[in-house]
Amino acid sequence: MATTTATLTLSSSDLLSDALSVSATQTLYKAGTTTGLDGIQYEKLEVPTGDVYDMIDATTAGANKANKVYVANKHTDETKYVDIYIAALQIGRLYAGDWMFIPLEAAAATQDVGVEAIGAAQVIEFALIHEGKTLVAS
């Protein structure tokens, strides 16, 4: 099985009165095991304004899966952003250059992951590191 490791490093010399340097690393496993996730699917696409685009179709995800989702807004104009949705509920906003990494358990077929471009069409990239079937919408 594949081994996938995610690392997050935060550092700042002026956020606090002292320098900040925090790092966390996690090996990504199938739910309840020490077996690596099955694969990764990556896409880069331009999202037009006006509708929520389903990036990940939850109908094939199933419950109790250890899927991870990475999304980045590749736009360069800091006034443009995309809204991120799970199950039609807005969970966050990514401005130009922002990114996110979250776990995803799609326990119901209605829990798609979507993105909506606000202000202009925007290029996003996203990756699904998954257990089991490929979940990216067609």
Coordinates of N, CA and C in Angstrom, one line a residue:
M1 N 0.8 -1.2 0.0 CA 0.0 0.0 0.0 C 0.9 1.3 0.0
A2 N 0.3 2.3 -0.6 CA 1.0 3.6 -0.6 C 1.1 4.2 0.8
T3 N 2.1 5.0 1.0 CA 2.2 5.8 2.2 C 2.1 7.2 1.8
T4 N 1.2 8.0 2.4 CA 1.1 9.4 2.2 C 1.2 10.1 3.5
T5 N 2.0 11.1 3.5 CA 2.3 11.9 4.7 C 1.9 13.4 4.4
A6 N 1.2 14.0 5.3 CA 0.8 15.4 5.2 C 1.6 16.2 6.3
T7 N 2.2 17.3 5.9 CA 2.9 18.1 6.9 C 2.5 19.6 6.8
L8 N 2.2 20.2 7.9 CA 1.9 21.6 8.0 C 2.9 22.3 8.9
T9 N 3.5 23.4 8.4 CA 4.4 24.1 9.2 C 4.0 25.6 9.3
L10 N 3.9 26.1 10.5 CA 3.5 27.5 10.7 C 4.7 28.2 11.3
S11 N 5.1 29.3 10.7 CA 6.2 30.1 11.3 C 5.9 31.6 11.1
S12 N 6.4 32.4 12.1 CA 6.3 33.8 12.0 C 7.3 34.4 13.0
S13 N 7.9 35.5 12.5 CA 8.8 36.2 13.4 C 8.2 37.4 14.1
D14 N 6.9 37.8 13.7 CA 6.3 38.9 14.3 C 4.8 38.8 14.7
L15 N 4.3 37.6 14.7 CA 2.9 37.4 15.1 C 2.7 37.5 16.6
L16 N 3.7 36.9 17.3 CA 3.6 37.0 18.8 C 4.9 37.8 19.3
S17 N 5.0 37.9 20.6 CA 6.2 38.6 21.1 C 7.4 37.8 20.9
D18 N 7.3 36.4 20.8 CA 8.4 35.5 20.5 C 8.2 35.0 19.1
A19 N 9.2 34.4 18.5 CA 9.1 33.8 17.2 C 8.2 32.6 17.3
L20 N 7.4 32.3 16.3 CA 6.5 31.1 16.3 C 7.0 30.1 15.3
S21 N 7.1 28.9 15.7 CA 7.5 27.8 14.7 C 6.8 26.5 15.2
V22 N 5.8 26.1 14.5 CA 5.0 24.9 14.8 C 5.0 24.0 13.6
S23 N 5.1 22.7 13.8 CA 5.1 21.8 12.7 C 4.3 20.5 13.2
A24 N 3.5 20.0 12.3 CA 2.7 18.8 12.6 C 2.8 17.9 11.3
T25 N 3.0 16.6 11.5 CA 3.1 15.6 10.4 C 2.2 14.5 10.8
Q26 N 1.5 14.0 9.7 CA 0.5 12.9 9.9 C 0.6 12.0 8.7
T27 N 0.8 10.7 9.0 CA 0.7 9.7 7.9 C -0.8 9.4 7.8
L28 N -1.2 9.3 6.5 CA -2.7 9.1 6.2 C -3.0 7.7 6.0
Y29 N -3.9 7.2 6.9 CA -4.2 5.7 6.8 C -5.7 5.5 6.5
K30 N -6.0 4.3 6.1 CA -7.4 4.0 6.0 C -8.0 4.0 7.4
A31 N -9.4 4.2 7.5 CA -10.0 4.3 8.7 C -9.8 3.1 9.6
G32 N -9.3 3.3 10.9 CA -9.1 2.3 11.9 C -8.0 1.3 11.6
T33 N -7.1 1.7 10.7 CA -6.0 0.7 10.3 C -4.7 1.5 10.3
T34 N -3.6 0.7 10.0 CA -2.3 1.3 9.7 C -1.9 1.0 8.3
T35 N -2.9 0.9 7.5 CA -2.8 0.6 6.0 C -3.0 2.0 5.3
G36 N -2.0 2.3 4.4 CA -2.1 3.6 3.7 C -3.4 3.7 2.8
L37 N -3.7 5.0 2.5 CA -4.8 5.2 1.6 C -4.5 4.7 0.2
D38 N -5.6 4.4 -0.6 CA -5.5 3.8 -1.9 C -4.9 4.7 -3.0
G39 N -5.1 6.0 -2.9 CA -4.7 6.8 -4.0 C -5.0 8.2 -3.9
I40 N -4.6 8.9 -4.9 CA -4.9 10.4 -4.9 C -5.4 10.7 -6.3
Q41 N -6.3 11.6 -6.4 CA -6.8 12.2 -7.6 C -6.7 13.7 -7.5
Y42 N -6.1 14.3 -8.5 CA -5.8 15.7 -8.6 C -6.4 16.3 -9.8
E43 N -7.0 17.5 -9.6 CA -7.5 18.2 -10.7 C -7.3 19.7 -10.6
K44 N -7.1 20.4 -11.7 CA -6.9 21.8 -11.7 C -8.0 22.3 -12.7
L45 N -8.9 23.2 -12.3 CA -10.0 23.6 -13.2 C -10.4 25.0 -12.9
E46 N -11.0 25.6 -14.0 CA -11.5 27.0 -13.8 C -13.0 26.9 -13.5
V47 N -13.3 27.5 -12.4 CA -14.7 27.5 -11.9 C -15.4 28.8 -12.3
P48 N -16.4 28.8 -13.1 CA -17.1 30.0 -13.4 C -18.0 30.5 -12.3
T49 N -18.4 31.8 -12.3 CA -19.2 32.3 -11.3 C -20.7 31.9 -11.6
G50 N -21.5 32.0 -10.6 CA -22.9 31.8 -10.8 C -23.5 30.5 -10.2
D51 N -22.7 29.4 -10.1 CA -23.2 28.2 -9.6 C -22.2 27.5 -8.7
V52 N -22.7 26.6 -7.8 CA -21.7 25.8 -7.0 C -21.4 24.6 -7.8
Y53 N -20.1 24.4 -8.1 CA -19.5 23.3 -8.8 C -19.2 22.2 -7.8
D54 N -19.8 21.0 -8.1 CA -19.5 19.8 -7.2 C -18.1 19.3 -7.6
M55 N -17.2 19.4 -6.7 CA -15.8 18.9 -6.9 C -15.8 17.4 -6.5
I56 N -16.5 17.0 -5.5 CA -16.5 15.6 -5.0 C -18.0 15.2 -4.8
D57 N -18.3 14.1 -5.5 CA -19.6 13.5 -5.5 C -19.6 12.5 -4.3
A58 N -20.4 12.7 -3.3 CA -20.4 11.9 -2.1 C -21.2 10.6 -2.3
T59 N -21.9 10.4 -3.5 CA -22.7 9.2 -3.6 C -21.9 7.9 -3.7
T60 N -20.6 8.0 -4.0 CA -19.7 6.9 -4.1 C -18.8 6.8 -2.9
A61 N -18.8 7.8 -2.0 CA -17.9 7.8 -0.9 C -18.1 6.8 0.2
G62 N -19.4 6.7 0.7 CA -19.7 5.8 1.7 C -19.2 6.3 3.1
A63 N -19.8 5.8 4.1 CA -19.5 6.2 5.5 C -18.2 5.4 5.9
N64 N -17.6 6.0 7.0 CA -16.4 5.3 7.6 C -15.2 5.2 6.7
K65 N -15.0 6.2 5.9 CA -13.8 6.2 5.0 C -12.9 7.4 5.5
A66 N -11.6 7.2 5.3 CA -10.7 8.2 5.8 C -10.2 9.1 4.6
N67 N -11.1 9.7 3.9 CA -10.7 10.5 2.8 C -10.2 11.9 3.3
K68 N -9.3 12.5 2.5 CA -8.7 13.8 2.9 C -8.9 14.7 1.6
V69 N -9.2 16.0 1.8 CA -9.4 16.9 0.7 C -8.5 18.1 0.8
Y70 N -7.9 18.4 -0.3 CA -7.0 19.6 -0.4 C -7.6 20.5 -1.5
V71 N -7.8 21.8 -1.2 CA -8.3 22.7 -2.1 C -7.5 24.0 -2.0
A72 N -7.1 24.6 -3.2 CA -6.4 25.8 -3.2 C -7.0 26.7 -4.3
N73 N -7.1 28.0 -3.9 CA -7.5 29.0 -4.9 C -6.3 29.6 -5.5
K74 N -6.1 29.4 -6.8 CA -4.9 29.8 -7.5 C -5.0 31.2 -8.1
H75 N -6.1 31.9 -7.9 CA -6.2 33.3 -8.4 C -5.2 34.2 -7.7
T76 N -4.8 35.3 -8.4 CA -3.8 36.2 -7.9 C -4.3 37.5 -7.4
D77 N -5.6 37.8 -7.7 CA -6.2 39.0 -7.2 C -6.8 38.8 -5.8
E78 N -6.2 39.4 -4.8 CA -6.6 39.1 -3.4 C -8.1 39.5 -3.1
T79 N -8.8 40.2 -4.0 CA -10.2 40.5 -3.7 C -11.1 39.5 -4.2
K80 N -10.6 38.5 -4.9 CA -11.4 37.4 -5.5 C -11.4 36.2 -4.5
Y81 N -12.4 35.5 -4.4 CA -12.5 34.3 -3.5 C -13.4 33.2 -4.0
V82 N -13.3 32.1 -3.4 CA -14.3 31.0 -3.7 C -14.8 30.6 -2.3
D83 N -16.1 30.2 -2.3 CA -16.8 29.7 -1.1 C -16.8 28.2 -1.3
I84 N -16.5 27.5 -0.1 CA -16.5 26.0 -0.1 C -17.7 25.5 0.6
Y85 N -18.3 24.5 0.1 CA -19.6 23.9 0.6 C -19.4 22.4 0.9
I86 N -20.0 22.0 1.9 CA -20.3 20.5 2.1 C -21.7 20.4 2.5
A87 N -22.4 19.5 1.7 CA -23.8 19.3 1.9 C -24.6 20.6 1.8
A88 N -24.3 21.4 0.8 CA -24.9 22.7 0.6 C -24.8 23.7 1.7
L89 N -23.9 23.4 2.7 CA -23.6 24.3 3.8 C -22.2 25.0 3.6
Q90 N -22.2 26.3 3.6 CA -20.9 27.0 3.4 C -20.0 26.8 4.6
I91 N -18.8 26.2 4.4 CA -18.0 25.9 5.5 C -16.8 26.9 5.6
G92 N -16.5 27.6 4.5 CA -15.4 28.5 4.5 C -15.2 29.3 3.2
R93 N -14.2 30.1 3.2 CA -13.9 31.0 2.0 C -12.4 31.0 1.8
L94 N -12.0 30.8 0.6 CA -10.6 30.8 0.2 C -10.3 32.0 -0.7
Y95 N -9.6 33.0 -0.2 CA -9.2 34.1 -1.0 C -8.0 33.7 -1.9
A96 N -7.6 34.5 -2.8 CA -6.5 34.2 -3.8 C -5.3 33.7 -3.0
G97 N -4.8 32.6 -3.3 CA -3.6 32.0 -2.6 C -3.9 31.2 -1.4
D98 N -5.1 31.2 -0.9 CA -5.5 30.4 0.3 C -5.7 29.0 -0.1
W99 N -5.5 28.1 0.9 CA -5.8 26.7 0.7 C -6.3 26.1 2.0
M100 N -6.8 24.8 1.8 CA -7.3 24.1 3.0 C -7.1 22.6 2.8
F101 N -7.0 21.9 4.0 CA -6.8 20.5 4.0 C -7.7 20.0 5.1
I102 N -8.7 19.1 4.7 CA -9.7 18.6 5.7 C -10.0 17.2 5.5
P103 N -10.4 16.5 6.6 CA -10.9 15.1 6.4 C -12.3 15.2 5.8
L104 N -12.7 14.1 5.2 CA -14.1 14.0 4.6 C -14.7 12.6 4.8
E105 N -15.7 12.6 5.6 CA -16.5 11.3 5.7 C -17.9 11.7 5.1
A106 N -18.2 11.2 4.0 CA -19.4 11.5 3.3 C -20.4 10.4 3.7
A107 N -21.0 10.6 4.9 CA -21.9 9.6 5.5 C -23.3 9.6 4.7
A108 N -23.6 10.5 3.9 CA -24.8 10.5 3.1 C -24.5 11.0 1.7
A109 N -25.4 10.5 0.8 CA -25.2 10.9 -0.6 C -25.3 12.4 -0.9
T110 N -25.9 13.1 0.0 CA -26.1 14.5 -0.2 C -24.9 15.4 0.3
Q111 N -23.9 14.8 0.8 CA -22.7 15.5 1.3 C -21.6 15.7 0.3
D112 N -22.0 16.2 -0.9 CA -21.0 16.6 -1.9 C -20.2 17.8 -1.4
V113 N -18.9 17.9 -1.9 CA -18.1 19.0 -1.7 C -18.1 19.9 -2.9
G114 N -18.5 21.2 -2.7 CA -18.6 22.1 -3.8 C -17.8 23.4 -3.6
V115 N -17.7 24.1 -4.7 CA -17.0 25.4 -4.7 C -17.7 26.3 -5.6
E116 N -17.8 27.6 -5.2 CA -18.5 28.6 -5.9 C -17.5 29.8 -6.1
A117 N -17.2 30.3 -7.3 CA -16.3 31.4 -7.5 C -17.1 32.7 -7.4
I118 N -16.6 33.6 -6.6 CA -17.2 34.9 -6.4 C -16.4 36.0 -7.0
G119 N -17.0 36.9 -7.8 CA -16.3 38.0 -8.3 C -15.7 37.8 -9.7
A120 N -15.3 36.6 -10.0 CA -14.7 36.3 -11.3 C -14.5 34.8 -11.4
A121 N -14.4 34.3 -12.6 CA -14.0 32.8 -12.7 C -12.7 32.7 -12.1
Q122 N -12.4 31.6 -11.5 CA -11.1 31.4 -10.8 C -10.6 29.9 -11.0
V123 N -9.3 29.8 -11.1 CA -8.7 28.5 -11.2 C -8.5 28.0 -9.8
I124 N -9.0 26.8 -9.5 CA -8.7 26.1 -8.3 C -8.0 24.8 -8.6
E125 N -7.3 24.3 -7.6 CA -6.8 22.9 -7.7 C -7.3 22.2 -6.5
F126 N -7.6 20.9 -6.7 CA -8.0 20.1 -5.5 C -7.5 18.7 -5.7
A127 N -7.3 18.1 -4.6 CA -6.8 16.7 -4.6 C -7.7 16.0 -3.6
L128 N -8.0 14.8 -3.9 CA -8.7 13.9 -3.0 C -7.7 12.7 -2.7
I129 N -7.3 12.6 -1.5 CA -6.5 11.4 -1.1 C -7.5 10.5 -0.5
H130 N -7.7 9.3 -1.1 CA -8.9 8.6 -0.8 C -8.6 7.1 -0.4
E131 N -9.6 6.6 0.2 CA -9.7 5.2 0.6 C -10.8 4.6 -0.2
G132 N -10.5 3.6 -1.0 CA -11.6 3.0 -1.8 C -11.8 3.7 -3.1
K133 N -13.0 3.9 -3.6 CA -13.3 4.4 -4.9 C -12.9 5.8 -5.1
T134 N -12.7 6.2 -6.4 CA -12.5 7.6 -6.7 C -13.8 8.4 -6.5
L135 N -13.7 9.5 -5.9 CA -14.8 10.3 -5.6 C -15.0 11.6 -6.3
V136 N -14.1 12.0 -7.2 CA -14.2 13.2 -7.9 C -15.4 13.2 -8.8
A137 N -16.2 14.3 -8.8 CA -17.3 14.4 -9.7 C -16.9 14.4 -11.1
S138 N -17.8 13.9 -12.0 CA -17.5 13.9 -13.4 C -18.2 15.0 -14.1

